[in-house]
Amino acid sequence: MESSYLIEANNLAYKINEVKLFTNFSFSLKAGEALHIKGSNGSGKSTLIRILCGITPSSKGKVYKKDELVFSYLGHKNALKTYLSVRDNISLLGLSDHEGLESLLSLLDLSEKLDVIVANLSFGQQKKVALLRIFLTGADLILLDEPFVGLDSNSHDLLCKFLEKKLHAGSGLIYTSHIPTGIRSKDITLD
Amino acid sequence: MNILLLLKNEALKLVKKTRAWLGPILIFILIMVAFPLTIELTSNNLSDAFYPVLFISILLVMMLATEGIFLEDYEDGTLELFLISKKSLSQWVFLKIFMHWLLIGVPISLLGAFFNLGANNDLSSSLMIFPALLIATYIFLILFCFGNSLSLTKGSALGTLITLPLTLPILVILGKLNTAIIFNINYFEFLILIFGVLSIIIFAFPAIISRIIKTHLE
């Protein structure tokens, strides 16, 4: 793997119950680049992201990551405790003392919701709480699986701006989305 | 994420889910209070039957306490995040079990010793049964957690069925310990024996459980 690459995938393949989801999938991503994984439902986009994260092992091929690569991931599950307040969920992540927390909470319109139980928030608001983690961690690589689902237009724009800022700062981005984002990225389609 | 933060997180999650820790404790109290009402109230009958009922109720209550112990973290994606954070999953399992023991096992052991005082009217036997209960609750918790991890996506009943035979040797030792307390012979030998069992499984099982959970996540 070239030293300038954050992550590189070589001939990745995944099959489940002898059904092939994708084969010979290769790409490489440098700092400041974005990769948009496209494909129809069930084409294996989420599985691919999970393989890149190291959660699911691939059936074939290999993923190379830069040494000590820090990455953050947001999948379909928000990793929120619905019986806890927003404040408690933030403290579970160890982010309560983060200097950028206050401004982000107000930017995401969550300041008034700090003591609300997560179960009482809307889907979109829950998504915003989950996104806080992505916003606050200084990751070299961000992996997002359908991050725009459930977000209103303001939050959508905010997320796009944030991701572009991160790209500009040298982070990498890999994401799946059915919603147009406007983020400059390489497109790869799984069929 | 350090150990203290993990412990604090597990404590926060468990304390806020009142039914998860209060439910088993209340059921234990209910069994302990209801059991003397169901037998003839002579003090001999009561003390003879007390220990078996105590041990079986602890077994059942620990089974209840571990129901779905990993399911929530599995379903809401917390485990996925933990896995990619490169932190030790077995350490997390160990701390989770420890926190359950602290909030459920320890109070139940205290209550067990207290109810023993009521049933046998003997402080020394209560002091002897207390450490045995502390160890037994921890062992049962670990074993049922193992069962729960095996049947993480299939419901806890299957895991419990698989694990139940593993608890039988512990029940046998506890039965012997009961005799040892009554006749005041070989008490420490049996206590050391169950402590020996605990010292083996306390670190081995979290490693096994974490491997099983990882397989489920894949």
PDB file of N, CA, C and O in Angstrom, chain B residues 147-188:
ATOM      1  N   GLY B 147     -24.247 -18.316  28.597  1.00  0.00           N
ATOM      2  CA  GLY B 147     -25.424 -18.840  27.888  1.00  0.00           C
ATOM      3  C   GLY B 147     -26.096 -17.778  27.040  1.00  0.00           C
ATOM      4  O   GLY B 147     -26.474 -18.015  25.896  1.00  0.00           O
ATOM      5  N   ASN B 148     -26.205 -16.575  27.627  1.00  0.00           N
ATOM      6  CA  ASN B 148     -26.838 -15.468  26.890  1.00  0.00           C
ATOM      7  C   ASN B 148     -26.040 -15.078  25.656  1.00  0.00           C
ATOM      8  O   ASN B 148     -26.620 -14.704  24.636  1.00  0.00           O
ATOM      9  N   SER B 149     -24.724 -15.140  25.767  1.00  0.00           N
ATOM     10  CA  SER B 149     -23.913 -14.786  24.606  1.00  0.00           C
ATOM     11  C   SER B 149     -24.077 -15.827  23.500  1.00  0.00           C
ATOM     12  O   SER B 149     -24.105 -15.490  22.319  1.00  0.00           O
ATOM     13  N   LEU B 150     -24.211 -17.088  23.905  1.00  0.00           N
ATOM     14  CA  LEU B 150     -24.396 -18.147  22.900  1.00  0.00           C
ATOM     15  C   LEU B 150     -25.681 -17.952  22.105  1.00  0.00           C
ATOM     16  O   LEU B 150     -25.721 -18.173  20.901  1.00  0.00           O
ATOM     17  N   SER B 151     -26.735 -17.548  22.822  1.00  0.00           N
ATOM     18  CA  SER B 151     -28.038 -17.418  22.145  1.00  0.00           C
ATOM     19  C   SER B 151     -28.419 -15.953  21.996  1.00  0.00           C
ATOM     20  O   SER B 151     -29.585 -15.600  22.115  1.00  0.00           O
ATOM     21  N   LEU B 152     -27.420 -15.115  21.727  1.00  0.00           N
ATOM     22  CA  LEU B 152     -27.641 -13.665  21.659  1.00  0.00           C
ATOM     23  C   LEU B 152     -28.791 -13.271  20.729  1.00  0.00           C
ATOM     24  O   LEU B 152     -29.617 -12.431  21.066  1.00  0.00           O
ATOM     25  N   THR B 153     -28.847 -13.911  19.590  1.00  0.00           N
ATOM     26  CA  THR B 153     -29.880 -13.531  18.613  1.00  0.00           C
ATOM     27  C   THR B 153     -31.045 -14.523  18.589  1.00  0.00           C
ATOM     28  O   THR B 153     -31.950 -14.395  17.774  1.00  0.00           O
ATOM     29  N   LYS B 154     -31.005 -15.499  19.487  1.00  0.00           N
ATOM     30  CA  LYS B 154     -32.041 -16.553  19.452  1.00  0.00           C
ATOM     31  C   LYS B 154     -32.939 -16.542  20.691  1.00  0.00           C
ATOM     32  O   LYS B 154     -33.722 -17.455  20.894  1.00  0.00           O
ATOM     33  N   GLY B 155     -32.775 -15.561  21.565  1.00  0.00           N
ATOM     34  CA  GLY B 155     -33.574 -15.516  22.789  1.00  0.00           C
ATOM     35  C   GLY B 155     -32.831 -16.197  23.926  1.00  0.00           C
ATOM     36  O   GLY B 155     -32.091 -17.155  23.713  1.00  0.00           O
ATOM     37  N   SER B 156     -33.063 -15.681  25.143  1.00  0.00           N
ATOM     38  CA  SER B 156     -32.253 -16.132  26.274  1.00  0.00           C
ATOM     39  C   SER B 156     -32.592 -17.539  26.754  1.00  0.00           C
ATOM     40  O   SER B 156     -31.785 -18.184  27.421  1.00  0.00           O
ATOM     41  N   ALA B 157     -33.791 -18.054  26.423  1.00  0.00           N
ATOM     42  CA  ALA B 157     -34.218 -19.367  26.931  1.00  0.00           C
ATOM     43  C   ALA B 157     -33.266 -20.468  26.469  1.00  0.00           C
ATOM     44  O   ALA B 157     -32.881 -21.346  27.256  1.00  0.00           O
ATOM     45  N   LEU B 158     -32.867 -20.394  25.216  1.00  0.00           N
ATOM     46  CA  LEU B 158     -31.985 -21.415  24.649  1.00  0.00           C
ATOM     47  C   LEU B 158     -30.631 -21.414  25.377  1.00  0.00           C
ATOM     48  O   LEU B 158     -30.136 -22.475  25.787  1.00  0.00           O
ATOM     49  N   GLY B 159     -30.093 -20.242  25.577  1.00  0.00           N
ATOM     50  CA  GLY B 159     -28.811 -20.111  26.274  1.00  0.00           C
ATOM     51  C   GLY B 159     -28.887 -20.633  27.694  1.00  0.00           C
ATOM     52  O   GLY B 159     -27.971 -21.301  28.174  1.00  0.00           O
ATOM     53  N   THR B 160     -29.997 -20.332  28.364  1.00  0.00           N
ATOM     54  CA  THR B 160     -30.179 -20.785  29.742  1.00  0.00           C
ATOM     55  C   THR B 160     -30.214 -22.303  29.801  1.00  0.00           C
ATOM     56  O   THR B 160     -29.621 -22.915  30.687  1.00  0.00           O
ATOM     57  N   LEU B 161     -30.917 -22.903  28.855  1.00  0.00           N
ATOM     58  CA  LEU B 161     -31.002 -24.371  28.806  1.00  0.00           C
ATOM     59  C   LEU B 161     -29.616 -24.987  28.636  1.00  0.00           C
ATOM     60  O   LEU B 161     -29.292 -25.986  29.264  1.00  0.00           O
ATOM     61  N   ILE B 162     -28.810 -24.350  27.784  1.00  0.00           N
ATOM     62  CA  ILE B 162     -27.459 -24.867  27.536  1.00  0.00           C
ATOM     63  C   ILE B 162     -26.597 -24.734  28.796  1.00  0.00           C
ATOM     64  O   ILE B 162     -25.806 -25.606  29.129  1.00  0.00           O
ATOM     65  N   THR B 163     -26.797 -23.613  29.499  1.00  0.00           N
ATOM     66  CA  THR B 163     -25.925 -23.306  30.636  1.00  0.00           C
ATOM     67  C   THR B 163     -26.301 -24.041  31.911  1.00  0.00           C
ATOM     68  O   THR B 163     -25.448 -24.296  32.760  1.00  0.00           O
ATOM     69  N   LEU B 164     -27.578 -24.348  32.048  1.00  0.00           N
ATOM     70  CA  LEU B 164     -28.084 -24.922  33.307  1.00  0.00           C
ATOM     71  C   LEU B 164     -27.254 -26.113  33.813  1.00  0.00           C
ATOM     72  O   LEU B 164     -26.929 -26.163  35.007  1.00  0.00           O
ATOM     73  N   PRO B 165     -26.877 -27.067  32.938  1.00  0.00           N
ATOM     74  CA  PRO B 165     -26.059 -28.190  33.447  1.00  0.00           C
ATOM     75  C   PRO B 165     -24.735 -27.742  34.068  1.00  0.00           C
ATOM     76  O   PRO B 165     -24.236 -28.384  34.982  1.00  0.00           O
ATOM     77  N   LEU B 166     -24.189 -26.602  33.588  1.00  0.00           N
ATOM     78  CA  LEU B 166     -22.918 -26.117  34.149  1.00  0.00           C
ATOM     79  C   LEU B 166     -23.078 -25.630  35.590  1.00  0.00           C
ATOM     80  O   LEU B 166     -22.110 -25.576  36.353  1.00  0.00           O
ATOM     81  N   THR B 167     -24.299 -25.249  35.935  1.00  0.00           N
ATOM     82  CA  THR B 167     -24.518 -24.721  37.290  1.00  0.00           C
ATOM     83  C   THR B 167     -24.689 -25.847  38.321  1.00  0.00           C
ATOM     84  O   THR B 167     -24.577 -25.601  39.521  1.00  0.00           O
ATOM     85  N   LEU B 168     -24.971 -27.068  37.829  1.00  0.00           N
ATOM     86  CA  LEU B 168     -25.251 -28.173  38.758  1.00  0.00           C
ATOM     87  C   LEU B 168     -24.070 -28.480  39.697  1.00  0.00           C
ATOM     88  O   LEU B 168     -24.291 -28.657  40.900  1.00  0.00           O
ATOM     89  N   PRO B 169     -22.820 -28.552  39.193  1.00  0.00           N
ATOM     90  CA  PRO B 169     -21.715 -28.800  40.131  1.00  0.00           C
ATOM     91  C   PRO B 169     -21.616 -27.736  41.227  1.00  0.00           C
ATOM     92  O   PRO B 169     -21.286 -28.049  42.368  1.00  0.00           O
ATOM     93  N   ILE B 170     -21.926 -26.497  40.861  1.00  0.00           N
ATOM     94  CA  ILE B 170     -21.871 -25.412  41.864  1.00  0.00           C
ATOM     95  C   ILE B 170     -22.952 -25.638  42.919  1.00  0.00           C
ATOM     96  O   ILE B 170     -22.719 -25.451  44.120  1.00  0.00           O
ATOM     97  N   LEU B 171     -24.137 -26.072  42.460  1.00  0.00           N
ATOM     98  CA  LEU B 171     -25.219 -26.356  43.416  1.00  0.00           C
ATOM     99  C   LEU B 171     -24.832 -27.503  44.348  1.00  0.00           C
ATOM    100  O   LEU B 171     -25.158 -27.479  45.542  1.00  0.00           O
ATOM    101  N   VAL B 172     -24.139 -28.500  43.797  1.00  0.00           N
ATOM    102  CA  VAL B 172     -23.697 -29.639  44.619  1.00  0.00           C
ATOM    103  C   VAL B 172     -22.717 -29.145  45.696  1.00  0.00           C
ATOM    104  O   VAL B 172     -22.853 -29.492  46.877  1.00  0.00           O
ATOM    105  N   ILE B 173     -21.761 -28.301  45.274  1.00  0.00           N
ATOM    106  CA  ILE B 173     -20.793 -27.772  46.250  1.00  0.00           C
ATOM    107  C   ILE B 173     -21.512 -26.933  47.315  1.00  0.00           C
ATOM    108  O   ILE B 173     -21.210 -27.019  48.508  1.00  0.00           O
ATOM    109  N   LEU B 174     -22.493 -26.145  46.872  1.00  0.00           N
ATOM    110  CA  LEU B 174     -23.243 -25.318  47.824  1.00  0.00           C
ATOM    111  C   LEU B 174     -24.006 -26.200  48.814  1.00  0.00           C
ATOM    112  O   LEU B 174     -24.131 -25.866  49.996  1.00  0.00           O
ATOM    113  N   GLY B 175     -24.526 -27.332  48.315  1.00  0.00           N
ATOM    114  CA  GLY B 175     -25.212 -28.301  49.196  1.00  0.00           C
ATOM    115  C   GLY B 175     -24.250 -28.825  50.255  1.00  0.00           C
ATOM    116  O   GLY B 175     -24.609 -28.936  51.437  1.00  0.00           O
ATOM    117  N   LYS B 176     -23.039 -29.131  49.825  1.00  0.00           N
ATOM    118  CA  LYS B 176     -22.021 -29.630  50.770  1.00  0.00           C
ATOM    119  C   LYS B 176     -21.659 -28.526  51.774  1.00  0.00           C
ATOM    120  O   LYS B 176     -21.428 -28.790  52.954  1.00  0.00           O
ATOM    121  N   LEU B 177     -21.596 -27.310  51.249  1.00  0.00           N
ATOM    122  CA  LEU B 177     -21.267 -26.170  52.107  1.00  0.00           C
ATOM    123  C   LEU B 177     -22.347 -25.976  53.178  1.00  0.00           C
ATOM    124  O   LEU B 177     -22.049 -25.643  54.334  1.00  0.00           O
ATOM    125  N   ASN B 178     -23.573 -26.224  52.767  1.00  0.00           N
ATOM    126  CA  ASN B 178     -24.713 -26.155  53.685  1.00  0.00           C
ATOM    127  C   ASN B 178     -24.495 -27.111  54.855  1.00  0.00           C
ATOM    128  O   ASN B 178     -24.603 -26.733  56.026  1.00  0.00           O
ATOM    129  N   THR B 179     -24.120 -28.368  54.533  1.00  0.00           N
ATOM    130  CA  THR B 179     -23.846 -29.372  55.572  1.00  0.00           C
ATOM    131  C   THR B 179     -22.665 -28.915  56.442  1.00  0.00           C
ATOM    132  O   THR B 179     -22.704 -29.058  57.667  1.00  0.00           O
ATOM    133  N   ALA B 180     -21.652 -28.355  55.762  1.00  0.00           N
ATOM    134  CA  ALA B 180     -20.459 -27.909  56.492  1.00  0.00           C
ATOM    135  C   ALA B 180     -20.809 -26.817  57.498  1.00  0.00           C
ATOM    136  O   ALA B 180     -20.260 -26.794  58.611  1.00  0.00           O
ATOM    137  N   ILE B 181     -21.720 -25.929  57.098  1.00  0.00           N
ATOM    138  CA  ILE B 181     -22.110 -24.848  58.015  1.00  0.00           C
ATOM    139  C   ILE B 181     -22.908 -25.417  59.193  1.00  0.00           C
ATOM    140  O   ILE B 181     -22.660 -25.073  60.354  1.00  0.00           O
ATOM    141  N   ILE B 182     -23.839 -26.328  58.875  1.00  0.00           N
ATOM    142  CA  ILE B 182     -24.693 -26.883  59.936  1.00  0.00           C
ATOM    143  C   ILE B 182     -23.835 -27.620  60.980  1.00  0.00           C
ATOM    144  O   ILE B 182     -24.017 -27.437  62.184  1.00  0.00           O
ATOM    145  N   PHE B 183     -22.886 -28.442  60.493  1.00  0.00           N
ATOM    146  CA  PHE B 183     -22.076 -29.238  61.433  1.00  0.00           C
ATOM    147  C   PHE B 183     -20.750 -28.580  61.792  1.00  0.00           C
ATOM    148  O   PHE B 183     -19.962 -29.131  62.541  1.00  0.00           O
ATOM    149  N   ASN B 184     -20.537 -27.400  61.194  1.00  0.00           N
ATOM    150  CA  ASN B 184     -19.316 -26.630  61.461  1.00  0.00           C
ATOM    151  C   ASN B 184     -18.031 -27.439  61.191  1.00  0.00           C
ATOM    152  O   ASN B 184     -17.093 -27.428  61.994  1.00  0.00           O
ATOM    153  N   ILE B 185     -18.041 -28.173  60.072  1.00  0.00           N
ATOM    154  CA  ILE B 185     -16.818 -28.899  59.676  1.00  0.00           C
ATOM    155  C   ILE B 185     -16.507 -28.603  58.194  1.00  0.00           C
ATOM    156  O   ILE B 185     -17.409 -28.498  57.367  1.00  0.00           O
ATOM    157  N   ASN B 186     -15.251 -28.504  57.887  1.00  0.00           N
ATOM    158  CA  ASN B 186     -14.771 -28.316  56.503  1.00  0.00           C
ATOM    159  C   ASN B 186     -15.376 -27.116  55.779  1.00  0.00           C
ATOM    160  O   ASN B 186     -15.443 -27.106  54.550  1.00  0.00           O
ATOM    161  N   TYR B 187     -15.816 -26.127  56.526  1.00  0.00           N
ATOM    162  CA  TYR B 187     -16.444 -24.969  55.886  1.00  0.00           C
ATOM    163  C   TYR B 187     -15.468 -24.270  54.934  1.00  0.00           C
ATOM    164  O   TYR B 187     -15.798 -24.007  53.771  1.00  0.00           O
ATOM    165  N   PHE B 188     -14.268 -23.999  55.419  1.00  0.00           N
ATOM    166  CA  PHE B 188     -13.306 -23.251  54.607  1.00  0.00           C
ATOM    167  C   PHE B 188     -12.865 -24.036  53.374  1.00  0.00           C
ATOM    168  O   PHE B 188     -12.593 -23.443  52.335  1.00  0.00           O
TER     169      PHE B 188
END
